[in-house]
Coordinates of C-alpha atoms in Angstrom, one line a residue:
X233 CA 36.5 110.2 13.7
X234 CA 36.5 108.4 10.4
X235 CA 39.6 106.1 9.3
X236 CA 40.0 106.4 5.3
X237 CA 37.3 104.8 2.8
X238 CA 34.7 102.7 4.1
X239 CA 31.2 102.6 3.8
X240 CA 30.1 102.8 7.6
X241 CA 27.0 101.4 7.2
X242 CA 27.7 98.4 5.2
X243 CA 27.3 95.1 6.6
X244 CA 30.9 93.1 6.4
X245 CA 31.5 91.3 3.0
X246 CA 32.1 88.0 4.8
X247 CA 28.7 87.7 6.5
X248 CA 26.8 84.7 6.0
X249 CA 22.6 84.5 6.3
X250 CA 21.1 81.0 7.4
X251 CA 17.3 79.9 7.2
X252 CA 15.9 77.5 9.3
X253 CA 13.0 75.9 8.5
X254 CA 10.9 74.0 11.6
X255 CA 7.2 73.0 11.5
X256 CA 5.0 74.0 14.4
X257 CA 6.2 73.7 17.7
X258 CA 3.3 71.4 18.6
X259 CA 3.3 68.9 15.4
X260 CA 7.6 69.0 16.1
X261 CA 6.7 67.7 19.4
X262 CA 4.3 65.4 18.2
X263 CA 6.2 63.7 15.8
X264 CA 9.1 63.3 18.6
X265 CA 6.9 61.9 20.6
X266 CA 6.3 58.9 18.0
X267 CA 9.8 58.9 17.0
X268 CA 10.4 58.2 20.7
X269 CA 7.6 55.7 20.8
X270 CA 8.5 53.7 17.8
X271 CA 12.4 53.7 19.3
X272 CA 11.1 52.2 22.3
X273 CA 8.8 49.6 20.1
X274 CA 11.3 48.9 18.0
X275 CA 14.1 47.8 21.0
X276 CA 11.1 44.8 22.2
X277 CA 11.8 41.6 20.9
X278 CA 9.5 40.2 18.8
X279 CA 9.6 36.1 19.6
X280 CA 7.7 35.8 16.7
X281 CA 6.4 32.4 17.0
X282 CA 8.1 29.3 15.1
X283 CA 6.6 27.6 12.0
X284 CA 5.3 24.4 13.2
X285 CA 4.7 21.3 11.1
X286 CA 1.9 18.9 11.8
X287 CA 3.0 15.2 12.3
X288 CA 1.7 12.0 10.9
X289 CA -1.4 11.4 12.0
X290 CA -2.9 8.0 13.9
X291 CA -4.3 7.0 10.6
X292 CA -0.9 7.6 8.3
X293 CA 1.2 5.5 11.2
X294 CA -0.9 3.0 11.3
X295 CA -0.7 3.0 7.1
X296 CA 2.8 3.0 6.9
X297 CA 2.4 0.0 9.5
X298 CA 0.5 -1.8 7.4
X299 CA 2.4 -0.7 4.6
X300 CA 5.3 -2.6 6.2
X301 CA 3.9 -5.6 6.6
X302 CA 5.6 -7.5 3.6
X303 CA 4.2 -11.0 2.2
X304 CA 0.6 -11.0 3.6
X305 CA -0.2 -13.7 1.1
X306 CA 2.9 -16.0 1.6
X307 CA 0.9 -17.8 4.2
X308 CA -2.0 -18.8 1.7
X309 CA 0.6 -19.3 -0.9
X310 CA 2.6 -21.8 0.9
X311 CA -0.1 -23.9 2.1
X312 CA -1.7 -23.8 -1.3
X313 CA 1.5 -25.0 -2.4
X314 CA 1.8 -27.4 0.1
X315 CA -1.8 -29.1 -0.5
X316 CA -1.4 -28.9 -4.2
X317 CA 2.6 -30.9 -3.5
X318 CA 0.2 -33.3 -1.4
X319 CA -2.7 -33.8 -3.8
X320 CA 0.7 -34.4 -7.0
X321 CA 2.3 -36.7 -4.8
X322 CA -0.9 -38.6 -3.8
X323 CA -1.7 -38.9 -7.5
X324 CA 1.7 -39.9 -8.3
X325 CA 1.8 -42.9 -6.1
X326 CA -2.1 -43.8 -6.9
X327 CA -1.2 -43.8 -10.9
X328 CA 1.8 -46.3 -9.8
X329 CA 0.3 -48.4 -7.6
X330 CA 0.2 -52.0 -8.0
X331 CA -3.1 -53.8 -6.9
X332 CA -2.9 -56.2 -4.0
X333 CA -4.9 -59.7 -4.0
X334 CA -8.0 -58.4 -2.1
X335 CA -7.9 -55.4 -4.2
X336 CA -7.6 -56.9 -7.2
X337 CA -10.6 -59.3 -6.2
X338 CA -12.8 -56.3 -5.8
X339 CA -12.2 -55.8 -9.9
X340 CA -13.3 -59.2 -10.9
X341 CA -16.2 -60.3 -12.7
X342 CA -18.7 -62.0 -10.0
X343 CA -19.9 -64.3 -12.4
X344 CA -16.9 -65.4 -13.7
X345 CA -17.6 -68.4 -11.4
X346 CA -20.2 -69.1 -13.0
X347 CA -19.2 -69.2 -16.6
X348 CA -16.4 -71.9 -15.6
X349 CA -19.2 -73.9 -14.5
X350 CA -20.6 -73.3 -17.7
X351 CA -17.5 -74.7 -19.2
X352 CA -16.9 -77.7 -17.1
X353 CA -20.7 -78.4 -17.7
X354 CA -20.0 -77.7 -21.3
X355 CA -17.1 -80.3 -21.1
X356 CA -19.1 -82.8 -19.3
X357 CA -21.4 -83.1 -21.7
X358 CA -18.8 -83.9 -24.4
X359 CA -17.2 -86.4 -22.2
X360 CA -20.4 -88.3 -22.0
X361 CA -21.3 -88.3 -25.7
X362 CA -17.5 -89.4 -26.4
X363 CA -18.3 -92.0 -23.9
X364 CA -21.7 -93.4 -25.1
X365 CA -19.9 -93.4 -28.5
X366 CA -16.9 -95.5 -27.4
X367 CA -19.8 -98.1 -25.8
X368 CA -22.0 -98.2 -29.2
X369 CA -18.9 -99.1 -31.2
X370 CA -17.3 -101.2 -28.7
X371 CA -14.2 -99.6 -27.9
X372 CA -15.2 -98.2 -24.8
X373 CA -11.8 -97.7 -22.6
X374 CA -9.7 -98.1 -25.7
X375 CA -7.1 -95.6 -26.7
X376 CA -9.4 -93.7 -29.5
X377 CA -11.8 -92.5 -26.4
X378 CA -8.6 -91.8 -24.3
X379 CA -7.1 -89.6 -26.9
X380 CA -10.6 -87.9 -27.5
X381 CA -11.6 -87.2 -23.5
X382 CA -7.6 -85.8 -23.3
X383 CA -8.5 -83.9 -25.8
X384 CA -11.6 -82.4 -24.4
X385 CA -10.0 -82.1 -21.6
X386 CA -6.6 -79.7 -22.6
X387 CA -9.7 -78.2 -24.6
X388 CA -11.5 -77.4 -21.5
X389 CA -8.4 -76.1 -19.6
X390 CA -7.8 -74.0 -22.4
X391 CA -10.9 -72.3 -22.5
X392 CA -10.7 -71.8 -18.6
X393 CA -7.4 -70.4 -19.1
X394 CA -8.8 -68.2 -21.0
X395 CA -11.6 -67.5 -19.3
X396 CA -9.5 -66.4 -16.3
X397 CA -7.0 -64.4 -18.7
X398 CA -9.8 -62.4 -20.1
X399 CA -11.2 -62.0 -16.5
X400 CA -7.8 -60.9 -15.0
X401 CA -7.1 -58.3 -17.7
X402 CA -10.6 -56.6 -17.2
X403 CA -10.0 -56.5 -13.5
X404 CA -6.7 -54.9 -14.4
X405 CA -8.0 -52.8 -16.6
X406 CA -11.0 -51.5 -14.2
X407 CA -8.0 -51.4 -11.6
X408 CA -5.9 -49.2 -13.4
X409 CA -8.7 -47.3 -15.0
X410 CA -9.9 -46.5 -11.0
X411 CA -6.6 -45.7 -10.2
X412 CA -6.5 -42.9 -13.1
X413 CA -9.5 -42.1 -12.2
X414 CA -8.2 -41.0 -8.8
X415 CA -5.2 -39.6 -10.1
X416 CA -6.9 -37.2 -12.2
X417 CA -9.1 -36.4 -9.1
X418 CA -5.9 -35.9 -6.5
X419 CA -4.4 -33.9 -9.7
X420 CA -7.9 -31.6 -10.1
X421 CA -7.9 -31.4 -6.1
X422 CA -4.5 -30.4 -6.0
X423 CA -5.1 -27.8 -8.7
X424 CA -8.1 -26.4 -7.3
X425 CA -6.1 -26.3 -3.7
X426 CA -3.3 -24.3 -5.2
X427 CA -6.3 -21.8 -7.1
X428 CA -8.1 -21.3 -3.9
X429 CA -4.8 -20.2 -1.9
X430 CA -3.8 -18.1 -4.6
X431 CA -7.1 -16.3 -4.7
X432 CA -7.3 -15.9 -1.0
X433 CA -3.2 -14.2 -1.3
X434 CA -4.6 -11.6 -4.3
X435 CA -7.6 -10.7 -2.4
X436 CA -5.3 -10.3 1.1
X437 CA -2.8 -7.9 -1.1
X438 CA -6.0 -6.2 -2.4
X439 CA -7.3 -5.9 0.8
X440 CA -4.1 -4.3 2.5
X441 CA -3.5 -2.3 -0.6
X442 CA -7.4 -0.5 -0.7
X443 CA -6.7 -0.3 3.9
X444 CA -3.3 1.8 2.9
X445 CA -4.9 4.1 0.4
X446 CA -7.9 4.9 2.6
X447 CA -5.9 5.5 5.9
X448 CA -3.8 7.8 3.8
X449 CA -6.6 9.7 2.5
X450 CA -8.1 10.3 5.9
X451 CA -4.9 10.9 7.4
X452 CA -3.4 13.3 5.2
X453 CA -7.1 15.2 5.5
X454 CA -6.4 15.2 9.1
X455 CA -3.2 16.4 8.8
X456 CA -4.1 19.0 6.3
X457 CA -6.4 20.4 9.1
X458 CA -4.1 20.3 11.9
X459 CA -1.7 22.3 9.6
X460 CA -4.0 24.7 8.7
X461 CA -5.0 25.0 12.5
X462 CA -1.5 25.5 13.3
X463 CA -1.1 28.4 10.5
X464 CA -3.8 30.0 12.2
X465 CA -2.7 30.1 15.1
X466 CA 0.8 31.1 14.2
X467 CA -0.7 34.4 12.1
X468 CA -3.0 35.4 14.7
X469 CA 0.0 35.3 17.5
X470 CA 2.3 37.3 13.9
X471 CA -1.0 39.7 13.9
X472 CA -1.0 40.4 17.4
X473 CA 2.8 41.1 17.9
X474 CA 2.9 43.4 14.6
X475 CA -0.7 45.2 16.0
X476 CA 1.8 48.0 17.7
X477 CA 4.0 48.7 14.7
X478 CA 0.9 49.0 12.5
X479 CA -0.7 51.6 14.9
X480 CA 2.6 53.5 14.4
X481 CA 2.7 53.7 11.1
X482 CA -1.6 54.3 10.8
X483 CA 0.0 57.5 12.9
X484 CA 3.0 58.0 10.6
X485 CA 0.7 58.0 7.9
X486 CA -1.2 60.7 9.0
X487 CA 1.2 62.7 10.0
X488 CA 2.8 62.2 7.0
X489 CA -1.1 63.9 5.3
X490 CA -1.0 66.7 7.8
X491 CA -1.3 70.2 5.6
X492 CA 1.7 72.5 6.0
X493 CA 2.1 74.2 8.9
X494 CA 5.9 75.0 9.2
X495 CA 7.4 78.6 9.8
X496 CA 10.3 80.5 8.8
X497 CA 12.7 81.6 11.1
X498 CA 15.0 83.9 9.8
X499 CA 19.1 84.8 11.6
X500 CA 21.9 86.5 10.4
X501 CA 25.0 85.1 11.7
X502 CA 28.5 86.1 11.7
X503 CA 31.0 83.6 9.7
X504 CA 32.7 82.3 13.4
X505 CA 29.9 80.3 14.8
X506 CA 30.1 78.5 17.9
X507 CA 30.4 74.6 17.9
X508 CA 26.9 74.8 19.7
X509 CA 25.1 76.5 17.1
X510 CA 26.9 74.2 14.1
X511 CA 25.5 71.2 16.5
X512 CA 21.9 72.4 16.8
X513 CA 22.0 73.0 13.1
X514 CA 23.1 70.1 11.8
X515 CA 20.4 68.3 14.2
X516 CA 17.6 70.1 12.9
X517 CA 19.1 69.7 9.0
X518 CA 18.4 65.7 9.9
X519 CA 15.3 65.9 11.7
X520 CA 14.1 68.0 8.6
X521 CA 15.3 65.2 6.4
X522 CA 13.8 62.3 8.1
X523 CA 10.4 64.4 8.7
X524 CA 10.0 64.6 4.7
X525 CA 10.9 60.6 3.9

């Protein structure tokens, strides 16, 4: 029985034909398998290890120490200072000093003694001729021989006067000029004090400076290698946690070079597919996808 028009045979004009395209059923279950592994890699933790600093070594504490010691020199300084104050004030009162008797007698002439004898003799002598005079003429004890022995006599005074005047100033002189003398050697003394401390402060500074520099040197070599030992350390434990994520993709990469082996499949469906099939379909449209990243 026929019903009017038609081409029997036909297939329906609303019928739809879908492809799929799936590799080998053994390199599809494969590749799950290291989908499935790299799911269950990827959900470890990795407690990657921390970065780690390394700390100031024995030698770089006991630099910044030293470092922090502060006036090193102030000792020698001030005692230099002090000596030197010393040595001034010594010369100070030595240049002002005023000679006492027995000091003074060390500065006299020793033979001073002697050359007022020399004058009393001298004026002896006079006396006598003055008086052998006043007996040849008659007039001895008369007032002409009076006046002339006076007269020796205030000349004989005068002359030890100045005897003893000239005396005195030498002795003053070689006082004063000893005195100077020591002075000058308190003021040199002092000098050379203050010189010696300052020397002995420069050469402690040099000394704690050229300690600093070469406990830093060794100590920042030692702490370079303790770094570097910690670096290490911290890439071989990186290494060792990445090892199973670089197996994975050694595999991925081969897969990934694999030749072809895929197969067609082909279906004809009708336009009102069940939610199942438009499941499976979908699924297999993302594996596909992810399989050719």
């Amino acid at each position: 029985m026929s019903s009017g028009g038609g081409g029997g045979g036909s297939a329906p004009a609303n019928t739809t034909n879908v492809q799929t395209i799936r590799e080998a059923p053994e390199i599809e279950a494969r590749r799950l398998g290291l989908m499935d592994e790299a799911k269950r890699v990827a959900a470890q933790p990795l407690n990657l290890p921390a970065f780690q600093t390394a700390g100031l070594t024995t030698e770089q504490q006991a630099a910044a120490a030293l470092a922090g010691q502060t006036g090193v020199g102030i000792p020698s300084i001030t005692g230099a200072q002090t000596a030197a104050g010393q040595y001034g004030t010594g010369a100070t009162q030595a240049a002002a000093m005023t000679p006492t008797s027995q000091q003074f007698q060390q500065y006299l002439n020793p033979y001073q003694s002697y050359i007022i004898d020399e004058i009393n003799r001298q004026a002896a002598i006079g006396q006598q001729a003055t008086a052998a005079q006043a007996i040849q003429s008659g007039a001895f004890g008369g007032g002409r021989e009076g006046i002339q022995l006076a007269e020796q006599e205030r000349a004989r005074l005068g002359k030890i006067g100045e005897s003893q005047e000239a005396a005195f100033r030498g002795a003053l002189g070689a006082f004063q000029q000893g005195q100077a003398l020591q002075a000058q050697t308190q003021l040199g003394a002092g000098q050379l004090q203050a010189q010696t401390g300052l020397g002995a402060a420069e050469a402690l500074m040099r000394g704690q400076a050229q300690d600093i520099t070469a406990l830093g040197q060794v100590g920042a070599t030692a702490q370079a290698t303790e770094q570097a030992r910690l670096d290490a350390a911290r890439q071989t434990t990186e290494r060792g946690i990445q090892d199973p994520y670089t197996r994975l993709s050694f595999i991925s990469d081969i897969q990934r070079g694999v030749p072809s082996s895929q197969q067609s499949i082909g279906q004809t469906a009708a336009p009102t597919t069940s939610p199942a099939a438009q499941a499976i379909g979908t699924g297999l449209g993302a594996f596909a996808a992810f399989a050719g990243k």
